[in-house]
Short mmCIF file of C-alpha atoms in Angstrom, two decimals:
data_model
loop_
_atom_site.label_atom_id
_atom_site.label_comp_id
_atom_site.label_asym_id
_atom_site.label_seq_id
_atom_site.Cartn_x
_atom_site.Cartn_y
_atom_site.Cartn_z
CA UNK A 3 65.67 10.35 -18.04
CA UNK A 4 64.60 7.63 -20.47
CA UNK A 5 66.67 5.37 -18.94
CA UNK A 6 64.82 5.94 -15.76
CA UNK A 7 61.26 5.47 -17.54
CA UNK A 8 62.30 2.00 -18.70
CA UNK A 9 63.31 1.37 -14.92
CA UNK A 10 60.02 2.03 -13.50
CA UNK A 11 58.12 -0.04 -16.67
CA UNK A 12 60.16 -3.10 -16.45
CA UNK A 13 59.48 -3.10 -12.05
CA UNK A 14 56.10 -4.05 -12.09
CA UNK A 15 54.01 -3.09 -8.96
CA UNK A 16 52.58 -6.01 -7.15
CA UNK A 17 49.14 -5.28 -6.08
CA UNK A 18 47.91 -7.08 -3.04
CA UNK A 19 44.49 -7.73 -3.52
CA UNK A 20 44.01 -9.49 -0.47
CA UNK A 21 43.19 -6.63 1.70
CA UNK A 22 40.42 -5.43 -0.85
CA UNK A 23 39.07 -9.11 -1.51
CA UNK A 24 38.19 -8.83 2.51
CA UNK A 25 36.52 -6.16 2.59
CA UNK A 26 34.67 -6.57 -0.70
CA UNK A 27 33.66 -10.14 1.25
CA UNK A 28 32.63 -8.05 4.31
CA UNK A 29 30.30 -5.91 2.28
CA UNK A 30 29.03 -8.77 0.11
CA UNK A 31 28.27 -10.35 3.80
CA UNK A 32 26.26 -7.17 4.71
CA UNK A 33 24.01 -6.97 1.74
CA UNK A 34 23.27 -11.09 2.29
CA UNK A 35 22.48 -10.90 5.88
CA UNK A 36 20.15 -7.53 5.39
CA UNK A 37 19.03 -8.90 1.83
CA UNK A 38 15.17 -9.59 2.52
CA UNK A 39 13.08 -9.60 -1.04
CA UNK A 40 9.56 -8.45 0.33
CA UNK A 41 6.54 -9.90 -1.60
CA UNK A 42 4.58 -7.69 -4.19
CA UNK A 43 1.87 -5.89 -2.77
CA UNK A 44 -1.34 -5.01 -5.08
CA UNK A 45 -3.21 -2.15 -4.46
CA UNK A 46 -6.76 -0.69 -5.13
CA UNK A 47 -7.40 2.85 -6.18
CA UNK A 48 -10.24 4.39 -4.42
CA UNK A 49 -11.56 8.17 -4.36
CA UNK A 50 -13.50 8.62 -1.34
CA UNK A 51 -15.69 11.81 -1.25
CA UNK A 52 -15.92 13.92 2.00
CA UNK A 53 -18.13 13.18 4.43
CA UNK A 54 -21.95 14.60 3.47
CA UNK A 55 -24.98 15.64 5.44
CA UNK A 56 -28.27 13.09 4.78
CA UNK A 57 -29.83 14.45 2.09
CA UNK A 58 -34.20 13.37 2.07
CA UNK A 59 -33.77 12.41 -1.54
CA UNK A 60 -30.84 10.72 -1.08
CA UNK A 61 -32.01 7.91 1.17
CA UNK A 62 -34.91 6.45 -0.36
CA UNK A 63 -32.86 3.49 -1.19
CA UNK A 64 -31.00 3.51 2.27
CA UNK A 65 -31.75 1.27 4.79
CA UNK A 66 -32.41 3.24 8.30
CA UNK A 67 -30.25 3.12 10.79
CA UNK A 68 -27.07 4.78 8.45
CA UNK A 69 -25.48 7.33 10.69
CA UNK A 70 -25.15 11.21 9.96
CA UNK A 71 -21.60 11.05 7.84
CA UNK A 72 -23.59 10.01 4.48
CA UNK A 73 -21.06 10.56 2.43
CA UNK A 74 -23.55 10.54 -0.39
CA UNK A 75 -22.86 12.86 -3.69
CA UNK A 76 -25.88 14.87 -4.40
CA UNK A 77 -27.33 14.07 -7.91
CA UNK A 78 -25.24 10.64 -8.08
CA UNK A 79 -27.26 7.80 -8.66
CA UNK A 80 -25.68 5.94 -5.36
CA UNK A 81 -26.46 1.89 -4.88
CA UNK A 82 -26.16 0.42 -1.35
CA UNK A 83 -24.84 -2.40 0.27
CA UNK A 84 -25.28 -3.14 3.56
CA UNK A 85 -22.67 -5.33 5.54
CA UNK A 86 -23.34 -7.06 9.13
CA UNK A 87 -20.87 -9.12 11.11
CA UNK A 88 -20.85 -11.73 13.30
CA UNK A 89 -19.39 -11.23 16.58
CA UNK A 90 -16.15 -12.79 15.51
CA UNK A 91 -16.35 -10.35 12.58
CA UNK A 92 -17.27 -12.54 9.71
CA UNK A 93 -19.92 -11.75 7.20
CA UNK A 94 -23.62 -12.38 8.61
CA UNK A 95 -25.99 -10.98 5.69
CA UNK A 96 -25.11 -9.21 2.44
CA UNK A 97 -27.84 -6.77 0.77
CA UNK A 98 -27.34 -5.18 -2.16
CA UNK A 99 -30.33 -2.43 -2.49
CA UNK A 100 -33.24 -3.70 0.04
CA UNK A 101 -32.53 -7.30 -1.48
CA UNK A 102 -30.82 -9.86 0.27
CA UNK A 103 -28.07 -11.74 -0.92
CA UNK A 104 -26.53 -14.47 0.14
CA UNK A 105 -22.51 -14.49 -0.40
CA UNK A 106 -19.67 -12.43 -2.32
CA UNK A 107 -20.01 -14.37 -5.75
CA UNK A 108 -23.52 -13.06 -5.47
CA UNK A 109 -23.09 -10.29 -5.11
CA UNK A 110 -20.49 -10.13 -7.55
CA UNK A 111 -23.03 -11.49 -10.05
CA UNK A 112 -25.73 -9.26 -8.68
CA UNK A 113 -23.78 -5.74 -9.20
CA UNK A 114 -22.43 -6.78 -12.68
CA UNK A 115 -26.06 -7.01 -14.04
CA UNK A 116 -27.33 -3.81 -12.24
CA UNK A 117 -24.55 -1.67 -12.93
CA UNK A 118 -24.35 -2.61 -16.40
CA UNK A 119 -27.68 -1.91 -16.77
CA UNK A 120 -27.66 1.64 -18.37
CA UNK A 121 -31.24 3.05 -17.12
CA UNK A 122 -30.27 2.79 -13.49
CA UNK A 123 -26.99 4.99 -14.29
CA UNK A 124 -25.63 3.90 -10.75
CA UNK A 125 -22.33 5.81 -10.83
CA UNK A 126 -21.21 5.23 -6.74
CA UNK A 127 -21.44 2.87 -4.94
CA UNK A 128 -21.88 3.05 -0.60
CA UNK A 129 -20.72 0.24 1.62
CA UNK A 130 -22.90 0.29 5.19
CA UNK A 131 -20.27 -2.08 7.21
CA UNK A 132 -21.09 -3.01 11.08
CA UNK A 133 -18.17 -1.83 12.79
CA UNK A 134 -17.09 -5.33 14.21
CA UNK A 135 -16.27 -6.51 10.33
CA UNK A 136 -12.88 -7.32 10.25
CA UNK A 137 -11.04 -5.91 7.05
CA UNK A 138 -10.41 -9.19 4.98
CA UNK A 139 -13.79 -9.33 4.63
CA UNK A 140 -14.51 -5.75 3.67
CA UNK A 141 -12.00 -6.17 0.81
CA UNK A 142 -13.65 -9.24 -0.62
CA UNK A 143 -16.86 -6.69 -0.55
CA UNK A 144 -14.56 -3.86 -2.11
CA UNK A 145 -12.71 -6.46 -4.36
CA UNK A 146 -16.25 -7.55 -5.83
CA UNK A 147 -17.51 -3.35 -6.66
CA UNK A 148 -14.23 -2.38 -8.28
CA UNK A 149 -13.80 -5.16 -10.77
CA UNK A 150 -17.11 -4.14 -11.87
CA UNK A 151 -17.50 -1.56 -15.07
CA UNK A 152 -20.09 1.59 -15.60
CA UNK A 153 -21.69 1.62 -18.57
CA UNK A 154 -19.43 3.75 -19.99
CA UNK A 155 -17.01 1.25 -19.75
CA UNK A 156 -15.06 3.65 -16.90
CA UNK A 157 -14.40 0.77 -13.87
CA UNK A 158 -16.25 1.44 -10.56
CA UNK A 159 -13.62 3.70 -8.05
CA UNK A 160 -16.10 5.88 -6.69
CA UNK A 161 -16.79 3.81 -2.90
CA UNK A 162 -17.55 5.55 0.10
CA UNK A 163 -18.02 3.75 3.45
CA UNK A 164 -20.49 4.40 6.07
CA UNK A 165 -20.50 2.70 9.56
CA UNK A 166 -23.54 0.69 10.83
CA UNK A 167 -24.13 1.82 14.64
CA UNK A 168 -23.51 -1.30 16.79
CA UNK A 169 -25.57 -3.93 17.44
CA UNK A 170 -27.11 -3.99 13.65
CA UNK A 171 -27.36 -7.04 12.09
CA UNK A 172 -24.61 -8.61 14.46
CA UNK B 7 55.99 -38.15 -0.92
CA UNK B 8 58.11 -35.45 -1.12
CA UNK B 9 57.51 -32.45 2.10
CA UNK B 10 56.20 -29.45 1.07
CA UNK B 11 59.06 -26.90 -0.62
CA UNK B 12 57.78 -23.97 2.17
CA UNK B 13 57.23 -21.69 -1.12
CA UNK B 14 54.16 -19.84 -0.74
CA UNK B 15 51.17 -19.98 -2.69
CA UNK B 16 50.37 -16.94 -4.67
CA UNK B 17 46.74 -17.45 -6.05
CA UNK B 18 45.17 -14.89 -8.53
CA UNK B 19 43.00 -13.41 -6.72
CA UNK B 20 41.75 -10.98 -9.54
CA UNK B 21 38.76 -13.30 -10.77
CA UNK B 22 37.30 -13.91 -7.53
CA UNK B 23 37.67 -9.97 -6.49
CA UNK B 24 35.38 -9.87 -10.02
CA UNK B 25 33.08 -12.16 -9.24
CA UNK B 26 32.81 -10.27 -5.63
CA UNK B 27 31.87 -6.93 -6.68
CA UNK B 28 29.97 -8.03 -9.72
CA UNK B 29 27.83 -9.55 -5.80
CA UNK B 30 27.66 -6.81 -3.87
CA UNK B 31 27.05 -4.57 -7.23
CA UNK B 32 23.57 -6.80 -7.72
CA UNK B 33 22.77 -6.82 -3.53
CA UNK B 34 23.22 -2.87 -4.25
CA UNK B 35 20.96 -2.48 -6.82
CA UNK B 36 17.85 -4.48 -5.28
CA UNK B 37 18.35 -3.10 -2.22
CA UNK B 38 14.87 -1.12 -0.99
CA UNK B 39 15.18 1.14 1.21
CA UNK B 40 11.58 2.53 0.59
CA UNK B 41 10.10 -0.97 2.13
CA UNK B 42 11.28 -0.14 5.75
CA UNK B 43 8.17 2.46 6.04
CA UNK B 44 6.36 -0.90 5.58
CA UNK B 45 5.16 -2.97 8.67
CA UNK B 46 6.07 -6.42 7.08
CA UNK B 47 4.49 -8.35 10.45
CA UNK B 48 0.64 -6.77 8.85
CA UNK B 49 -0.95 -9.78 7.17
CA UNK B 50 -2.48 -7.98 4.46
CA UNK B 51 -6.00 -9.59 3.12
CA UNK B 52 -6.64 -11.11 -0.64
CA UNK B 53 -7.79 -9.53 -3.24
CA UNK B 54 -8.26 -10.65 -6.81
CA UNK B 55 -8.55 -7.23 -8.78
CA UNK B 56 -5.34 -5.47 -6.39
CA UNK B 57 -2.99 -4.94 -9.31
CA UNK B 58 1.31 -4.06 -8.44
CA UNK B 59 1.13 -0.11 -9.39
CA UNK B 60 4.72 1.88 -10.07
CA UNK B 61 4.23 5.22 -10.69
CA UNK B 62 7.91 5.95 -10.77
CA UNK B 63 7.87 7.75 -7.60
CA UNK B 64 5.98 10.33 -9.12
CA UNK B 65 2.45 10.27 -6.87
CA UNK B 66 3.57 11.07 -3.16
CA UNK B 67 2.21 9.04 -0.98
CA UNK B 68 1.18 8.66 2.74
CA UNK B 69 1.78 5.26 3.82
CA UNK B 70 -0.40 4.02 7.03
CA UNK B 71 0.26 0.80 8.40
CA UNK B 72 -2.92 -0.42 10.83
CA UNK B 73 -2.40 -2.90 13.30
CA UNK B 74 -4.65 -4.78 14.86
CA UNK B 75 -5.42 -2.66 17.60
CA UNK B 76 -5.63 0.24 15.21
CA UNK B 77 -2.70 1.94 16.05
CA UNK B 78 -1.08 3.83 13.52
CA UNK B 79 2.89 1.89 12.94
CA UNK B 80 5.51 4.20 12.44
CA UNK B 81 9.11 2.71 11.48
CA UNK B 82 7.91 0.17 14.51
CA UNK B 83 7.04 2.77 17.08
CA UNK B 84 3.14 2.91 17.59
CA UNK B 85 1.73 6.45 16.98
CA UNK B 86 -1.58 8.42 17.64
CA UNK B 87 -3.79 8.50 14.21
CA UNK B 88 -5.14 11.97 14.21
CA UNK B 89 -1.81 14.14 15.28
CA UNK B 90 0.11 12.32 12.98
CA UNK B 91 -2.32 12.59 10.06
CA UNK B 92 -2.95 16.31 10.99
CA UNK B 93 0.63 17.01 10.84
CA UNK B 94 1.26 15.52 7.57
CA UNK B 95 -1.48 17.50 6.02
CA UNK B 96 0.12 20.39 7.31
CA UNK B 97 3.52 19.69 5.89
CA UNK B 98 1.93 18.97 2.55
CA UNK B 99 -0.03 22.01 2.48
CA UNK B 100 3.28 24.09 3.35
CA UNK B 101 5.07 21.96 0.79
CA UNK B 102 2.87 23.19 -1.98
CA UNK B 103 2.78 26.57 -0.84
CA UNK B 104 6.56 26.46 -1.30
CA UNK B 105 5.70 25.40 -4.61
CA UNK B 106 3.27 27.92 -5.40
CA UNK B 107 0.21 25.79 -5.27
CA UNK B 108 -1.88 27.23 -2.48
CA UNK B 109 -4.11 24.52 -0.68
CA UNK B 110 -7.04 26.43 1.66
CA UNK B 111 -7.77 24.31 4.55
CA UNK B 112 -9.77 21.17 3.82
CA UNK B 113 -8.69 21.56 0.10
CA UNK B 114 -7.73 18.57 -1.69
CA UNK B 115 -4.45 16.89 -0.92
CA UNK B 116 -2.47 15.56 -3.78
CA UNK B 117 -0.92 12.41 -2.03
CA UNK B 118 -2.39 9.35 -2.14
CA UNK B 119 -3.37 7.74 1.06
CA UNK B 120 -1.80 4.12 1.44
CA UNK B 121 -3.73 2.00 3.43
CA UNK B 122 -2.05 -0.93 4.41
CA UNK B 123 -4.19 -2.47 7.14
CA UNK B 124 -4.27 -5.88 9.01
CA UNK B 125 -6.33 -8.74 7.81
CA UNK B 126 -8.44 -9.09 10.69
CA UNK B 127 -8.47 -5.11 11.80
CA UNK B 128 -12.14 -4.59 12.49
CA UNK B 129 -13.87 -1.75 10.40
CA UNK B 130 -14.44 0.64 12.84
CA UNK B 131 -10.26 1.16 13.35
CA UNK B 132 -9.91 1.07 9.52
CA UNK B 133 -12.90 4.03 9.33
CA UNK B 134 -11.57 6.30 11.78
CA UNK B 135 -8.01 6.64 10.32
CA UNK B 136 -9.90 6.86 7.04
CA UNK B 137 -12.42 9.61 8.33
CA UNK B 138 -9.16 11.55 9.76
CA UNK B 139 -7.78 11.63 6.57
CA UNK B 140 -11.05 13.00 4.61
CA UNK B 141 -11.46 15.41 7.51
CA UNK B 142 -8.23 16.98 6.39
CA UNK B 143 -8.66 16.99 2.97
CA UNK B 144 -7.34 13.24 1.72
CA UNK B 145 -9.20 12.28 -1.31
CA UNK B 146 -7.49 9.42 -2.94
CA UNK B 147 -6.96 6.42 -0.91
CA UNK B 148 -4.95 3.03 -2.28
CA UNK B 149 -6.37 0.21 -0.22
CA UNK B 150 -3.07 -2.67 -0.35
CA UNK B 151 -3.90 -5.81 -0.58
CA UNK B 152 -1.88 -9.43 -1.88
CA UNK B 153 -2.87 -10.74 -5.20
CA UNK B 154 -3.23 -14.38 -3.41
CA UNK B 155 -2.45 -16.01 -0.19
CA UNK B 156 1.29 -16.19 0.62
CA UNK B 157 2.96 -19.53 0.17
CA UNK B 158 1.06 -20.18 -2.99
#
C-alpha cells in the first residue's frame, strides 16, 4: 500500500492547460466585443402633484390662457413662469410672474432673489410651456428652479407643468 | 546554423491562464446588465444641477425612454404610452398587495418615474407620458439629464 502511494506522488500529472487557456481567451473575447462603458447620466428629482381643477384664488398671478389641468396646490404660494417657443421650438419669451425676462441666466438671477425672499413664501413653482418647446430647453428652465433654495434652506422640487394651448406666444 | 532539433516547445502556460481570468474576472464585474433598458441612441439634454444618484437598487424605478416622435422605447421595440404605463401601475399595485401594502386606485405609487427623454422631443410628447403617469397615481418623477455635453 505505501509503496503504491509513493508511486502515484513521484508520477506527476501533466495538466494541459491549453484547452482551458482557449476558452478562457474565447470568453475574455466576449466580454471585449460586448464591453460598452455607457456615460454617467445625472438626474433631477421632481414631485409632481396631480392634476388640479382652477381654483379663482389661485390664478390671480396666472396669465390667461392656462388650460383646465392646473395642477396648482391649494394654499401653496405658487410662482409662474410662462414659456413660448418658436416654431422650431426654441425659447421666444421668458416671464417669470407677469414680468418679462429676457434669457435663462435671468431668470436664474430673477428666481434666486424672489424665492429667497421670505415674505413671498413661494413654496412651488408652475412652468406654462407652449407645446412646440422642445425638451433641452425645458430643462435649462427646470435646471434654473431646482438649483434654487426656499427660505428654509429646503431646495426647490416641488414643479408642476402646465401646457400653453397652441398658437400662444409662438 | 544548426536545423531545428524537432523537440517541441512546452511553454508555461500557467501565468498567461492568470493573467486571462484575472481579464475576464474585471469584464465580469463591470458588466451592466441594467443599462440595456436604456435607449443609448436618446441624446439626452444638459443640465448643470443633474447630479449621478445610486440608491443601491433600493427605489424601484420605471424607466421611460422618449423618442423623438414620442413613442415610448421598450428594449428597442416602440410601444403605446398609456397601456404600457397602465399596466405597470397595475403590476405595482398587485406587487404591494402581495406585500401587504394596499394601494386604492389612483393612490400613490412608490416607484420613481425615470424620464429619459430626447433632446429635441417637443413638450407636448414629454407632457402626455407625464400626465399618464399622474393619472395613475405616479408622484415622483427623475427627469435624466448629462452633467455636460458629450465629448467634453
Amino acid at each position: 500500500m505505501s509503496r503504491r502511494r509513493k508511486e502515484r506522488k513521484q508520477s506527476g500529472v501533466a495538466l494541459n492547460l491549453a484547452a482551458m487557456l482557449d476558452m478562457a481567451f474565447q470568453l475574455l473575447a466576449f466580454f471585449i466585443f460586448t464591453f460598452k462603458p455607457s456615460p454617467v447620466e445625472g438626474q433631477i428629482s421632481l414631485r409632481l402633484p396631480p392634476p388640479q381643477a382652477v381654483k379663482a384664488k389661485a390664478t390671480e398671478s396666472v396669465k390667461a390662457g392656462s388650460n383646465e389641468n392646473n395642477p396648482k396646490e391649494a394654499g401653496v404660494e405658487t410662482l409662474v413662469i410662462s414659456v413660448s417657443a418658436t416654431s422650431g421650438g426654441r425659447i421666444q419669451s421668458l416671464a417669470l410672474g407677469e414680468g418679462t425676462v429676457a434669457n435663462v441666466p435671468q431668470l436664474e438671477r430673477q428666481l434666486q432673489t424672489v424665492l429667497a425672499d421670505a415674505d413671498l413664501k413661494f413654496e412651488q413653482v408652475l412652468i406654462q410651456v407652449s407645446p412646440r418647446l422642445q425638451y433641452f430647453e425645458l430643462m435649462s428652465v427646470i435646471d434654473a428652479c431646482t438649483k434654487q433654495k426656499l427660505p428654509s434652506g429646503q431646495k426647490l422640487s416641488k414643479l408642476s407643468f402646465v401646457e400653453l394651448p397652441e398658437g400662444d406666444g409662438g | 546554423m544548426s536545423a531545428p532539433t524537432g523537440h517541441g516547445a512546452d511553454p508555461d502556460l500557467t501565468p498567461m491562464l492568470d493573467m486571462v481570468f484575472q481579464l475576464v474576472t474585471f469584464f465580469m464585474l463591470v458588466i451592466n446588465f441594467k443599462s440595456a433598458s436604456l435607449d443609448q441612441t436618446l441624446k439626452l439634454p444638459v443640465a448643470g444641477s443633474a447630479r449621478p444618484v445610486d440608491s443601491g437598487g433600493k427605489d424601484k424605478l420605471l424607466i421611460l425612454n422618449i423618442t423623438t416622435g414620442g413613442k415610448l422605447s421598450l428594449y428597442g421595440r416602440s410601444i403605446d404610452v398609456e397601456s404600457y404605463i397602465e399596466g405597470e401601475a397595475q403590476v405595482s399595485r398587485l406587487t404591494a398587495k402581495r406585500e401587504g401594502k394596499s394601494i386604492e386606485p389612483g393612490g400613490d405609487l412608490p416607484e420613481i418615474v425615470v424620464v429619459r427623454a430626447d433632446k429635441t422631443t417637443p413638450f407636448s410628447m414629454v407632457n402626455k407620458v407625464i400626465t399618464s403617469c399622474q393619472k395613475v397615481g405616479y408622484r415622483n418623477f427623475a427627469m435624466r439629464a448629462m452633467n455636460k455635453e458629450e465629448g467634453q
